[in-house]
PDB file of C-alpha atoms in Angstrom:
ATOM      1  CA  MET T   1     -35.268  73.157  51.873  1.00 34.00           C
ATOM      2  CA  SER T   2     -37.447  76.305  51.945  1.00 33.00           C
ATOM      3  CA  SER T   3     -35.634  79.563  52.357  1.00 33.00           C
ATOM      4  CA  SER T   4     -38.493  80.866  54.520  1.00 31.00           C
ATOM      5  CA  ASN T   5     -37.497  78.658  57.507  1.00 34.00           C
ATOM      6  CA  PHE T   6     -34.670  80.749  58.800  1.00 33.00           C
ATOM      7  CA  SER T   7     -32.451  83.728  58.172  1.00 29.00           C
ATOM      8  CA  CYS T   8     -28.764  84.605  58.453  1.00 30.00           C
ATOM      9  CA  ILE T   9     -26.315  87.439  57.587  1.00 28.00           C
ATOM     10  CA  LEU T  10     -23.927  86.161  54.965  1.00 27.00           C
ATOM     11  CA  SER T  11     -23.522  88.411  51.911  1.00 26.00           C
ATOM     12  CA  ILE T  12     -25.209  86.997  48.801  1.00 24.00           C
ATOM     13  CA  SER T  13     -23.039  85.266  46.309  1.00 25.00           C
ATOM     14  CA  LEU T  14     -19.777  86.154  47.862  1.00 31.00           C
ATOM     15  CA  THR T  15     -16.912  84.317  49.503  1.00 35.00           C
ATOM     16  CA  PHE T  16     -14.732  85.508  52.292  1.00 38.00           C
ATOM     17  CA  PHE T  17     -11.204  84.492  53.347  1.00 41.00           C
ATOM     18  CA  ILE T  18      -8.934  85.312  56.268  1.00 47.00           C
ATOM     19  CA  LEU T  19      -5.607  83.874  55.464  1.00 45.00           C
ATOM     20  CA  LEU T  20      -2.329  83.310  57.337  1.00 49.00           C
ATOM     21  CA  LEU T  21       0.868  81.995  55.697  1.00 50.00           C
ATOM     22  CA  ASN T  22       2.429  78.972  57.294  1.00 51.00           C
ATOM     23  CA  LYS T  23       4.911  76.291  56.272  1.00 52.00           C
ATOM     24  CA  VAL T  24       3.691  72.626  56.741  1.00 52.00           C
ATOM     25  CA  ASN T  25       6.899  70.681  56.609  1.00 51.00           C
ATOM     26  CA  SER T  26       8.990  72.750  59.046  1.00 51.00           C
ATOM     27  CA  ALA T  27      10.643  72.129  62.364  1.00 52.00           C
ATOM     28  CA  GLU T  28       9.703  75.610  63.523  1.00 61.00           C
ATOM     29  CA  THR T  29       6.923  76.443  66.038  1.00 68.00           C
ATOM     30  CA  THR T  30       4.157  78.829  65.012  1.00 72.00           C
ATOM     31  CA  SER T  31       1.674  80.090  67.456  1.00 76.00           C
ATOM     32  CA  PHE T  32      -0.644  83.042  67.996  1.00 78.00           C
ATOM     33  CA  SER T  33      -3.699  83.917  70.025  1.00 82.00           C
ATOM     34  CA  ILE T  34      -6.216  86.617  68.885  1.00 83.00           C
ATOM     35  CA  THR T  35      -8.686  87.311  71.742  1.00 84.00           C
ATOM     36  CA  LYS T  36     -10.024  90.404  70.057  1.00 85.00           C
ATOM     37  CA  PHE T  37      -9.938  91.412  66.379  1.00 85.00           C
ATOM     38  CA  VAL T  38      -8.907  94.975  65.698  1.00 84.00           C
ATOM     39  CA  PRO T  39      -8.790  97.114  62.460  1.00 79.00           C
ATOM     40  CA  ASP T  40      -5.604  96.514  60.537  1.00 76.00           C
ATOM     41  CA  GLN T  41      -5.092  93.157  62.166  1.00 76.00           C
ATOM     42  CA  LYS T  42      -1.453  92.119  61.508  1.00 73.00           C
ATOM     43  CA  ASN T  43      -0.708  88.866  59.611  1.00 73.00           C
ATOM     44  CA  LEU T  44      -4.212  88.436  58.338  1.00 77.00           C
ATOM     45  CA  ILE T  45      -5.482  88.966  54.821  1.00 76.00           C
ATOM     46  CA  PHE T  46      -9.126  89.993  54.459  1.00 76.00           C
ATOM     47  CA  GLN T  47     -10.963  89.361  51.246  1.00 70.00           C
ATOM     48  CA  GLY T  48     -14.566  89.902  50.147  1.00 70.00           C
ATOM     49  CA  ASP T  49     -16.709  91.497  52.902  1.00 69.00           C
ATOM     50  CA  ALA T  50     -14.830  90.115  55.880  1.00 75.00           C
ATOM     51  CA  LYS T  51     -14.026  92.739  58.347  1.00 77.00           C
ATOM     52  CA  THR T  52     -13.474  93.475  62.060  1.00 82.00           C
ATOM     53  CA  ALA T  53     -16.361  94.973  64.103  1.00 82.00           C
ATOM     54  CA  SER T  54     -16.098  97.667  66.720  1.00 83.00           C
ATOM     55  CA  THR T  55     -16.969  95.020  69.299  1.00 84.00           C
ATOM     56  CA  GLY T  56     -13.724  93.106  68.510  1.00 84.00           C
ATOM     57  CA  LYS T  57     -15.268  90.228  66.610  1.00 82.00           C
ATOM     58  CA  LEU T  58     -14.574  89.132  63.087  1.00 80.00           C
ATOM     59  CA  GLU T  59     -17.588  89.417  60.847  1.00 76.00           C
ATOM     60  CA  LEU T  60     -17.477  87.189  57.719  1.00 71.00           C
ATOM     61  CA  SER T  61     -20.428  88.799  56.041  1.00 62.00           C
ATOM     62  CA  LYS T  62     -22.932  91.592  55.508  1.00 60.00           C
ATOM     63  CA  ALA T  63     -26.484  91.477  56.787  1.00 52.00           C
ATOM     64  CA  VAL T  64     -28.168  90.575  53.508  1.00 54.00           C
ATOM     65  CA  LYS T  65     -30.944  88.062  52.728  1.00 52.00           C
ATOM     66  CA  ASN T  66     -30.604  84.896  50.612  1.00 46.00           C
ATOM     67  CA  SER T  67     -27.148  84.012  51.596  1.00 45.00           C
ATOM     68  CA  ILE T  68     -26.288  80.925  53.552  1.00 54.00           C
ATOM     69  CA  ASP T  69     -24.429  77.622  52.969  1.00 64.00           C
ATOM     70  CA  GLY T  70     -21.886  77.463  55.729  1.00 72.00           C
ATOM     71  CA  LEU T  71     -18.343  78.198  56.727  1.00 78.00           C
ATOM     72  CA  ALA T  72     -15.051  76.271  56.712  1.00 78.00           C
ATOM     73  CA  PHE T  73     -11.611  76.254  58.231  1.00 84.00           C
ATOM     74  CA  PHE T  74      -9.172  75.395  55.429  1.00 81.00           C
ATOM     75  CA  ILE T  75      -5.554  74.532  54.669  1.00 82.00           C
ATOM     76  CA  ALA T  76      -4.839  75.221  51.036  1.00 79.00           C
ATOM     77  CA  PRO T  77      -1.913  76.151  48.652  1.00 80.00           C
ATOM     78  CA  ILE T  78      -0.272  79.512  49.143  1.00 78.00           C
ATOM     79  CA  ASP T  79      -1.696  81.022  45.947  1.00 71.00           C
ATOM     80  CA  THR T  80      -5.273  80.103  46.960  1.00 68.00           C
ATOM     81  CA  LYS T  81      -7.897  82.647  45.907  1.00 61.00           C
ATOM     82  CA  PRO T  82     -11.713  82.680  46.444  1.00 55.00           C
ATOM     83  CA  LYS T  83     -13.332  80.094  44.160  1.00 52.00           C
ATOM     84  CA  SER T  84     -16.272  80.523  41.859  1.00 50.00           C
ATOM     85  CA  ILE T  85     -19.319  82.301  43.543  1.00 52.00           C
ATOM     86  CA  HIS T  86     -21.898  80.507  41.380  1.00 49.00           C
ATOM     87  CA  HIS T  87     -22.690  77.973  43.981  1.00 48.00           C
ATOM     88  CA  GLY T  88     -22.489  78.789  47.679  1.00 47.00           C
ATOM     89  CA  GLY T  89     -22.403  75.150  48.578  1.00 53.00           C
ATOM     90  CA  TYR T  90     -18.790  74.997  47.660  1.00 54.00           C
ATOM     91  CA  LEU T  91     -18.047  77.315  50.659  1.00 60.00           C
ATOM     92  CA  GLY T  92     -15.607  79.389  48.713  1.00 60.00           C
ATOM     93  CA  VAL T  93     -13.030  76.606  49.007  1.00 59.00           C
ATOM     94  CA  PHE T  94     -13.976  74.537  45.960  1.00 56.00           C
ATOM     95  CA  ASP T  95     -15.849  75.244  42.756  1.00 57.00           C
ATOM     96  CA  SER T  96     -17.598  73.395  39.869  1.00 54.00           C
ATOM     97  CA  LYS T  97     -14.328  72.703  38.202  1.00 58.00           C
ATOM     98  CA  THR T  98     -12.364  71.524  41.266  1.00 54.00           C
ATOM     99  CA  TYR T  99     -14.781  69.972  43.767  1.00 50.00           C
ATOM    100  CA  LYS T 100     -13.974  66.438  42.524  1.00 54.00           C
ATOM    101  CA  LYS T 101     -10.224  67.015  41.813  1.00 56.00           C
ATOM    102  CA  SER T 102      -7.112  67.016  43.913  1.00 55.00           C
ATOM    103  CA  ILE T 103      -6.366  70.713  44.649  1.00 71.00           C
ATOM    104  CA  GLN T 104      -4.223  69.967  47.723  1.00 80.00           C
ATOM    105  CA  THR T 105      -6.836  71.327  50.141  1.00 80.00           C
ATOM    106  CA  VAL T 106      -8.166  70.075  53.533  1.00 87.00           C
ATOM    107  CA  ALA T 107     -11.134  71.732  55.189  1.00 86.00           C
ATOM    108  CA  VAL T 108     -13.331  71.366  58.215  1.00 89.00           C
ATOM    109  CA  GLU T 109     -16.805  72.548  57.283  1.00 84.00           C
ATOM    110  CA  ILE T 110     -19.715  73.681  59.368  1.00 81.00           C
ATOM    111  CA  ASP T 111     -22.487  73.187  56.813  1.00 74.00           C
ATOM    112  CA  THR T 112     -25.889  74.954  57.373  1.00 72.00           C
ATOM    113  CA  PHE T 113     -27.605  74.072  54.083  1.00 63.00           C
ATOM    114  CA  TYR T 114     -28.259  70.748  52.525  1.00 59.00           C
ATOM    115  CA  ASN T 115     -26.871  70.352  48.993  1.00 64.00           C
ATOM    116  CA  ALA T 116     -28.104  67.079  47.497  1.00 56.00           C
ATOM    117  CA  GLN T 117     -25.146  66.802  45.021  1.00 63.00           C
ATOM    118  CA  TRP T 118     -22.638  66.002  47.744  1.00 60.00           C
ATOM    119  CA  ASP T 119     -24.056  66.431  51.253  1.00 61.00           C
ATOM    120  CA  PRO T 120     -25.081  63.337  53.365  1.00 60.00           C
ATOM    121  CA  ASN T 121     -28.712  62.401  52.965  1.00 68.00           C
ATOM    122  CA  PRO T 122     -30.717  64.296  55.612  1.00 63.00           C
ATOM    123  CA  GLY T 123     -32.518  61.193  56.503  1.00 62.00           C
ATOM    124  CA  ASN T 124     -29.283  59.568  57.403  1.00 54.00           C
ATOM    125  CA  ILE T 125     -27.773  62.400  59.333  1.00 51.00           C
ATOM    126  CA  SER T 126     -30.397  64.910  60.611  1.00 55.00           C
ATOM    127  CA  SER T 127     -33.748  66.370  59.611  1.00 58.00           C
ATOM    128  CA  THR T 128     -32.132  69.492  58.200  1.00 61.00           C
ATOM    129  CA  GLY T 129     -28.998  68.006  56.698  1.00 64.00           C
ATOM    130  CA  ARG T 130     -26.798  70.408  58.744  1.00 75.00           C
ATOM    131  CA  HIS T 131     -23.542  68.775  59.626  1.00 77.00           C
ATOM    132  CA  ILE T 132     -19.903  69.177  60.513  1.00 85.00           C
ATOM    133  CA  GLY T 133     -17.514  67.488  58.013  1.00 88.00           C
ATOM    134  CA  ILE T 134     -13.949  66.816  57.167  1.00 92.00           C
ATOM    135  CA  ASP T 135     -13.105  67.538  53.457  1.00 86.00           C
ATOM    136  CA  VAL T 136      -9.985  66.272  51.588  1.00 88.00           C
ATOM    137  CA  ASN T 137      -9.619  67.542  48.095  1.00 82.00           C
ATOM    138  CA  SER T 138     -13.463  67.503  47.590  1.00 78.00           C
ATOM    139  CA  ILE T 139     -16.507  69.266  48.942  1.00 73.00           C
ATOM    140  CA  LYS T 140     -17.963  65.774  49.622  1.00 79.00           C
ATOM    141  CA  SER T 141     -16.867  65.153  53.152  1.00 81.00           C
ATOM    142  CA  ILE T 142     -15.041  61.935  53.989  1.00 84.00           C
ATOM    143  CA  SER T 143     -16.456  62.040  57.528  1.00 86.00           C
ATOM    144  CA  THR T 144     -19.436  63.813  59.008  1.00 85.00           C
ATOM    145  CA  VAL T 145     -21.498  64.211  62.214  1.00 86.00           C
ATOM    146  CA  PRO T 146     -24.962  65.774  62.520  1.00 82.00           C
ATOM    147  CA  TRP T 147     -24.962  69.309  63.815  1.00 80.00           C
ATOM    148  CA  SER T 148     -27.827  71.495  65.227  1.00 77.00           C
ATOM    149  CA  LEU T 149     -27.404  75.283  64.963  1.00 71.00           C
ATOM    150  CA  GLU T 150     -28.030  77.014  68.278  1.00 69.00           C
ATOM    151  CA  ASN T 151     -29.477  80.447  67.639  1.00 70.00           C
ATOM    152  CA  ASN T 152     -27.367  83.311  69.112  1.00 72.00           C
ATOM    153  CA  LYS T 153     -25.117  80.992  71.054  1.00 77.00           C
ATOM    154  CA  LYS T 154     -21.379  80.804  71.093  1.00 81.00           C
ATOM    155  CA  ALA T 155     -19.602  77.619  69.891  1.00 83.00           C
ATOM    156  CA  ASN T 156     -16.078  76.648  70.980  1.00 86.00           C
ATOM    157  CA  VAL T 157     -14.326  74.848  68.093  1.00 87.00           C
ATOM    158  CA  ALA T 158     -11.009  73.048  68.429  1.00 87.00           C
ATOM    159  CA  ILE T 159      -9.240  71.408  65.397  1.00 87.00           C
ATOM    160  CA  GLY T 160      -6.240  69.159  66.143  1.00 87.00           C
ATOM    161  CA  PHE T 161      -3.780  67.180  63.989  1.00 86.00           C
ATOM    162  CA  ASN T 162      -1.474  64.588  65.198  1.00 84.00           C
ATOM    163  CA  GLY T 163       1.440  63.977  62.894  1.00 80.00           C
ATOM    164  CA  ALA T 164       2.421  60.690  64.507  1.00 81.00           C
ATOM    165  CA  THR T 165      -1.047  59.084  63.819  1.00 86.00           C
ATOM    166  CA  ASN T 166      -2.251  61.328  61.003  1.00 87.00           C
ATOM    167  CA  VAL T 167      -5.532  61.833  62.811  1.00 90.00           C
ATOM    168  CA  LEU T 168      -7.405  65.105  62.172  1.00 91.00           C
ATOM    169  CA  SER T 169      -9.833  65.760  64.991  1.00 90.00           C
ATOM    170  CA  VAL T 170     -12.702  68.265  65.399  1.00 90.00           C
ATOM    171  CA  ASP T 171     -14.432  69.226  68.588  1.00 88.00           C
ATOM    172  CA  VAL T 172     -17.391  71.624  68.610  1.00 88.00           C
ATOM    173  CA  GLU T 173     -19.139  72.588  71.806  1.00 86.00           C
ATOM    174  CA  TYR T 174     -21.992  74.821  72.780  1.00 84.00           C
ATOM    175  CA  PRO T 175     -21.232  75.113  76.546  1.00 82.00           C
ATOM    176  CA  LEU T 176     -23.880  73.334  78.678  1.00 81.00           C
ATOM    177  CA  ILE T 177     -25.914  72.612  75.528  1.00 82.00           C
ATOM    178  CA  ARG T 178     -24.415  70.324  72.964  1.00 85.00           C
ATOM    179  CA  HIS T 179     -21.007  68.721  72.139  1.00 89.00           C
ATOM    180  CA  TYR T 180     -19.895  67.199  68.838  1.00 90.00           C
ATOM    181  CA  THR T 181     -16.777  65.347  67.998  1.00 92.00           C
ATOM    182  CA  LEU T 182     -15.304  64.041  64.772  1.00 91.00           C
ATOM    183  CA  SER T 183     -12.015  62.493  63.603  1.00 94.00           C
ATOM    184  CA  HIS T 184     -10.518  60.951  60.600  1.00 93.00           C
ATOM    185  CA  VAL T 185      -7.097  59.745  59.377  1.00 94.00           C
ATOM    186  CA  VAL T 186      -5.689  62.436  56.951  1.00 92.00           C
ATOM    187  CA  PRO T 187      -2.001  62.156  55.810  1.00 88.00           C
ATOM    188  CA  LEU T 188      -1.657  65.927  55.700  1.00 84.00           C
ATOM    189  CA  LYS T 189       1.930  66.024  54.483  1.00 84.00           C
ATOM    190  CA  ASP T 190       0.890  63.921  51.509  1.00 88.00           C
ATOM    191  CA  VAL T 191      -2.232  66.047  50.721  1.00 85.00           C
ATOM    192  CA  VAL T 192      -1.152  69.687  51.065  1.00 84.00           C
ATOM    193  CA  PRO T 193       1.973  71.409  49.648  1.00 82.00           C
ATOM    194  CA  GLU T 194       4.966  72.622  51.818  1.00 80.00           C
ATOM    195  CA  TRP T 195       3.791  76.166  51.976  1.00 82.00           C
ATOM    196  CA  VAL T 196       0.072  76.799  52.725  1.00 80.00           C
ATOM    197  CA  ARG T 197      -2.482  79.375  53.671  1.00 77.00           C
ATOM    198  CA  ILE T 198      -4.727  78.673  56.573  1.00 79.00           C
ATOM    199  CA  GLY T 199      -7.950  80.546  57.413  1.00 79.00           C
ATOM    200  CA  PHE T 200     -11.756  80.712  57.426  1.00 80.00           C
ATOM    201  CA  SER T 201     -14.121  80.867  54.414  1.00 76.00           C
ATOM    202  CA  ALA T 202     -17.819  81.473  54.266  1.00 70.00           C
ATOM    203  CA  ALA T 203     -20.141  81.279  51.216  1.00 65.00           C
ATOM    204  CA  THR T 204     -23.656  82.132  50.344  1.00 58.00           C
ATOM    205  CA  GLY T 205     -26.776  80.371  48.974  1.00 55.00           C
ATOM    206  CA  ALA T 206     -30.520  80.202  49.314  1.00 54.00           C
ATOM    207  CA  GLU T 207     -30.875  81.233  52.970  1.00 57.00           C
ATOM    208  CA  TYR T 208     -29.012  83.607  55.339  1.00 61.00           C
ATOM    209  CA  ALA T 209     -27.255  83.508  58.637  1.00 65.00           C
ATOM    210  CA  ALA T 210     -24.636  85.492  60.742  1.00 67.00           C
ATOM    211  CA  HIS T 211     -21.254  83.841  61.429  1.00 70.00           C
ATOM    212  CA  ASP T 212     -18.778  85.655  63.554  1.00 77.00           C
ATOM    213  CA  ILE T 213     -15.291  84.692  64.812  1.00 82.00           C
ATOM    214  CA  LEU T 214     -14.947  85.888  68.402  1.00 83.00           C
ATOM    215  CA  SER T 215     -11.334  84.631  68.960  1.00 85.00           C
ATOM    216  CA  TRP T 216      -8.700  82.459  67.284  1.00 84.00           C
ATOM    217  CA  SER T 217      -5.645  80.670  68.591  1.00 83.00           C
ATOM    218  CA  PHE T 218      -3.217  78.571  66.620  1.00 80.00           C
ATOM    219  CA  ASP T 219      -0.275  76.492  67.913  1.00 78.00           C
ATOM    220  CA  SER T 220       1.912  74.312  65.602  1.00 74.00           C
ATOM    221  CA  LYS T 221       4.894  72.248  66.340  1.00 67.00           C
ATOM    222  CA  LEU T 222       5.956  70.987  62.939  1.00 54.00           C
ATOM    223  CA  ASN T 223       8.514  68.223  62.967  1.00 51.00           C
ATOM    224  CA  LEU T 224       8.502  64.401  62.313  1.00 40.00           C
ATOM    225  CA  GLY T 225       5.720  64.040  64.746  1.00 43.00           C
ATOM    226  CA  PHE T 226       4.229  67.454  64.351  1.00 44.00           C
ATOM    227  CA  GLU T 227       1.037  68.540  66.022  1.00 53.00           C
ATOM    228  CA  ASN T 228      -1.327  71.352  65.081  1.00 58.00           C
ATOM    229  CA  ASN T 229      -3.991  72.828  67.388  1.00 59.00           C
ATOM    230  CA  ILE T 230      -6.490  75.412  66.166  1.00 55.00           C
ATOM    231  CA  ASN T 231      -9.148  76.863  68.498  1.00 56.00           C
ATOM    232  CA  ALA T 232     -11.776  79.322  67.691  1.00 52.00           C
ATOM    233  CA  ASN T 233     -14.909  80.751  69.255  1.00 55.00           C
ATOM    234  CA  VAL T 234     -17.691  81.000  66.748  1.00 50.00           C
ATOM    235  CA  SER T 235     -21.188  82.544  67.081  1.00 47.00           C
ATOM    236  CA  SER T 236     -24.140  81.921  64.792  1.00 45.00           C
ATOM    237  CA  SER T 237     -27.472  83.660  64.802  1.00 43.00           C
ATOM    238  CA  THR T 238     -30.743  83.133  62.919  1.00 38.00           C
ATOM    239  CA  GLN T 239     -34.139  84.755  62.930  1.00 36.00           C
ATOM    240  CA  ALA T 240     -37.520  83.913  61.477  1.00 32.00           C
ATOM    241  CA  ALA T 241     -37.894  85.098  57.934  1.00 31.00           C
TER     242      ALA T 241
END
């Protein structure tokens, strides 16, 4: 894919995490709602170039060329740190040493750049290869759906998990424009450890884009039939190179 086709705003060869500590196998209820991100946001850990903007949104990157591959919501071990920056296609969640191994990680990716090593064949999913995917211990998604980036439009993203059925579901909507749904059985308690970090990660590659988190809500009732619901408003923007 030619890097002259479109532009973004993710910083070159960097990864970004916003992490929140949470216990997976717990009977406790954890919930929060962030409608506006402010400086010194409590309970969040910022790494790389992630920062809050004066407009109240969360910016995952700098405005630099040559820097897109996508972003992901992840659930990973508590000691998780940004992975190798040598390949943006790993989205900062995996790297060349771990992308085929069990690292107790589950992610939902919004992938903006086709990587032939593990992404679905563009001919089988879309002309660009852009897709939404569910990742379990691998950057190669176990389930995908084609996705078209809507320039400068807000997307509402809802991720849910039902502990009774082990179904992880993803719902991405551009209001009045497009709607995408995806689900797969993921035995979360058998995949991730008891204590985890959750958050967003974005990584860089051969093109560039802007990804902003406008709001984030989380609701978790963790028991024998626990349910998790994660909602976020995300905006993406591109421009001609």
